[in-house]
Amino acid sequence: MKRIVCLLVTFWCAGVLFAALPDVTLKDVNGKNVSVQQLGKSGKPVIISFFATWCKPCIRELKAIDELYADWQEETGVEMYIVSVDQGQDSKKVKPFVDGYGWEYHVLLDPNETLKRAMNVQNIPHLFIIDSKGQTVYNHVGYTDGSEKEIERVLRIEI
């Protein structure tokens, strides 16, 4: 029985890890519709990071990635999409917040948490790496200093 449970958990985890992106459309901070499913069809690797303006670990993670992002783009062509789960009036603060840090990420708004639910995100920050074939090859919840090195390692292996 224990083996069956372990096998089921393994197959479930593999299904979650290698699942294609959901068919969800969000608005970016400029009001343009963006099909999330299409992000995985660009032929380039994609990083999707869920965050909120009030989330201190999210901000630390995005700052750390920002220091390496230009190099990652040059080396792998990766595109970074950050998905704000700020709700109500807070969603209006996202663009000035991101601009204030000078981040050059693509910023999507998910105030109703449609994508968050579709990707089974429970806590933030939650980061996914999608390979150039559109498959999720990595996901990580939370942030600790130095986690960006693991992201870089995955990008180099998978891309």
Short mmCIF file of C-alpha atoms in Angstrom, two decimals:
data_model
loop_
_atom_site.label_atom_id
_atom_site.label_comp_id
_atom_site.label_asym_id
_atom_site.label_seq_id
_atom_site.Cartn_x
_atom_site.Cartn_y
_atom_site.Cartn_z
CA MET A 1 0.00 0.00 0.00
CA LYS A 2 2.83 2.37 0.89
CA ARG A 3 4.41 1.79 -2.53
CA ILE A 4 1.15 2.56 -4.30
CA VAL A 5 0.76 5.84 -2.42
CA CYS A 6 4.40 6.76 -3.21
CA LEU A 7 3.86 5.98 -6.89
CA LEU A 8 0.67 8.03 -7.03
CA VAL A 9 2.37 11.00 -5.36
CA THR A 10 5.31 10.70 -7.76
CA PHE A 11 3.04 10.62 -10.83
CA TRP A 12 0.99 13.54 -9.50
CA CYS A 13 4.13 15.60 -8.87
CA ALA A 14 5.46 14.78 -12.33
CA GLY A 15 2.15 15.84 -13.85
CA VAL A 16 2.19 19.13 -12.00
CA LEU A 17 5.85 19.78 -12.79
CA PHE A 18 5.65 19.06 -16.51
CA ALA A 19 2.15 20.38 -17.19
CA ALA A 20 1.58 22.91 -19.93
CA LEU A 21 0.54 26.43 -19.02
CA PRO A 22 -3.18 26.97 -18.40
CA ASP A 23 -5.46 28.71 -20.88
CA VAL A 24 -5.84 31.94 -18.91
CA THR A 25 -5.77 35.53 -20.18
CA LEU A 26 -4.59 38.32 -17.89
CA LYS A 27 -4.05 42.04 -18.37
CA ASP A 28 -0.62 43.55 -18.15
CA VAL A 29 -0.01 46.82 -16.29
CA ASN A 30 -0.78 48.74 -19.49
CA GLY A 31 -4.19 47.09 -19.93
CA LYS A 32 -3.15 44.76 -22.77
CA ASN A 33 -4.51 41.19 -22.76
CA VAL A 34 -1.85 38.49 -22.48
CA SER A 35 -2.57 34.79 -23.07
CA VAL A 36 -0.55 32.87 -20.50
CA GLN A 37 -0.72 29.70 -22.56
CA GLN A 38 1.00 31.50 -25.43
CA LEU A 39 3.96 32.38 -23.22
CA GLY A 40 5.09 28.78 -23.37
CA LYS A 41 4.88 28.73 -27.15
CA SER A 42 7.40 31.47 -27.81
CA GLY A 43 10.32 29.07 -28.27
CA LYS A 44 12.13 30.85 -25.43
CA PRO A 45 12.36 29.91 -21.78
CA VAL A 46 10.00 31.79 -19.49
CA ILE A 47 10.14 32.53 -15.78
CA ILE A 48 6.80 33.21 -14.10
CA SER A 49 6.95 34.57 -10.57
CA PHE A 50 3.89 35.27 -8.44
CA PHE A 51 4.28 38.22 -6.07
CA ALA A 52 2.49 41.01 -4.24
CA THR A 53 3.67 44.53 -3.48
CA TRP A 54 3.31 43.86 0.27
CA CYS A 55 5.33 40.60 0.21
CA LYS A 56 8.85 41.21 1.51
CA PRO A 57 10.32 37.83 0.40
CA CYS A 58 8.83 38.47 -3.07
CA ILE A 59 10.58 41.81 -3.30
CA ARG A 60 13.89 40.32 -2.15
CA GLU A 61 13.60 37.59 -4.78
CA LEU A 62 12.75 40.00 -7.59
CA LYS A 63 15.62 42.32 -6.60
CA ALA A 64 18.08 39.40 -6.58
CA ILE A 65 16.89 38.17 -9.97
CA ASP A 66 17.10 41.70 -11.37
CA GLU A 67 20.84 41.73 -10.74
CA LEU A 68 21.26 38.66 -12.99
CA TYR A 69 18.37 39.03 -15.42
CA ALA A 70 20.23 40.85 -18.23
CA ASP A 71 22.91 38.15 -18.26
CA TRP A 72 20.29 35.40 -18.28
CA GLN A 73 18.48 37.07 -21.17
CA GLU A 74 21.67 37.37 -23.17
CA GLU A 75 22.69 33.78 -22.49
CA THR A 76 19.33 31.98 -22.76
CA GLY A 77 16.79 34.43 -24.19
CA VAL A 78 14.65 33.97 -21.08
CA GLU A 79 11.67 36.27 -20.55
CA MET A 80 10.52 37.10 -17.02
CA TYR A 81 6.83 37.54 -16.23
CA ILE A 82 5.87 38.62 -12.75
CA VAL A 83 2.26 38.09 -11.77
CA SER A 84 0.83 40.41 -9.15
CA VAL A 85 -1.86 38.95 -6.93
CA ASP A 86 -2.58 42.35 -5.38
CA GLN A 87 -6.33 42.90 -5.17
CA GLY A 88 -8.72 45.84 -5.32
CA GLN A 89 -7.13 49.27 -5.05
CA ASP A 90 -3.72 47.69 -4.42
CA SER A 91 -3.61 46.48 -8.03
CA LYS A 92 -3.38 50.13 -9.11
CA LYS A 93 -0.13 50.42 -7.13
CA VAL A 94 1.64 47.65 -9.06
CA LYS A 95 2.88 49.66 -12.06
CA PRO A 96 4.38 52.53 -10.00
CA PHE A 97 5.80 49.97 -7.57
CA VAL A 98 7.58 48.02 -10.33
CA ASP A 99 8.67 51.22 -12.11
CA GLY A 100 10.12 52.47 -8.81
CA TYR A 101 12.51 49.53 -8.74
CA GLY A 102 13.34 49.93 -12.43
CA TRP A 103 12.52 46.28 -13.12
CA GLU A 104 12.24 45.43 -16.78
CA TYR A 105 10.03 42.42 -16.25
CA HIS A 106 6.73 41.83 -18.01
CA VAL A 107 4.10 42.54 -15.35
CA LEU A 108 0.73 40.78 -15.32
CA LEU A 109 -2.19 41.44 -12.98
CA ASP A 110 -4.13 38.58 -11.41
CA PRO A 111 -6.43 40.38 -8.93
CA ASN A 112 -9.03 37.57 -9.04
CA GLU A 113 -6.29 34.94 -8.64
CA THR A 114 -7.45 33.08 -11.76
CA LEU A 115 -3.94 32.11 -12.84
CA LYS A 116 -2.86 31.58 -9.25
CA ARG A 117 -5.58 28.95 -8.82
CA ALA A 118 -4.98 27.41 -12.25
CA MET A 119 -1.29 26.89 -11.45
CA ASN A 120 -2.05 25.66 -7.93
CA VAL A 121 -0.14 28.46 -6.23
CA GLN A 122 -0.84 28.46 -2.51
CA ASN A 123 1.83 30.84 -1.20
CA ILE A 124 4.02 33.58 -2.62
CA PRO A 125 6.61 34.05 -3.82
CA HIS A 126 6.13 31.09 -6.15
CA LEU A 127 8.35 30.83 -9.20
CA PHE A 128 8.07 28.59 -12.27
CA ILE A 129 10.51 28.01 -15.12
CA ILE A 130 8.97 27.03 -18.43
CA ASP A 131 11.36 25.57 -21.00
CA SER A 132 11.49 26.53 -24.68
CA LYS A 133 9.01 23.72 -25.46
CA GLY A 134 6.38 25.14 -23.11
CA GLN A 135 6.79 22.61 -20.31
CA THR A 136 7.15 23.50 -16.65
CA VAL A 137 10.58 22.22 -15.63
CA TYR A 138 10.96 23.88 -12.23
CA ASN A 139 8.86 25.45 -9.53
CA HIS A 140 9.78 26.78 -6.14
CA VAL A 141 7.86 28.30 -3.26
CA GLY A 142 9.39 30.92 -0.98
CA TYR A 143 12.69 32.73 -1.16
CA THR A 144 15.95 32.47 0.69
CA ASP A 145 19.07 34.43 -0.15
CA GLY A 146 20.94 32.68 -2.95
CA SER A 147 17.90 30.91 -4.45
CA GLU A 148 18.56 32.75 -7.70
CA LYS A 149 21.65 30.55 -8.19
CA GLU A 150 19.37 27.50 -8.43
CA ILE A 151 17.24 29.32 -11.02
CA GLU A 152 20.37 30.07 -13.03
CA ARG A 153 21.48 26.44 -12.79
CA VAL A 154 18.10 25.21 -14.07
CA LEU A 155 18.11 27.72 -16.91
CA ARG A 156 21.53 26.54 -18.06
CA ILE A 157 20.57 22.84 -17.88
CA GLU A 158 17.10 23.07 -19.40
CA ILE A 159 17.69 25.63 -22.10
#
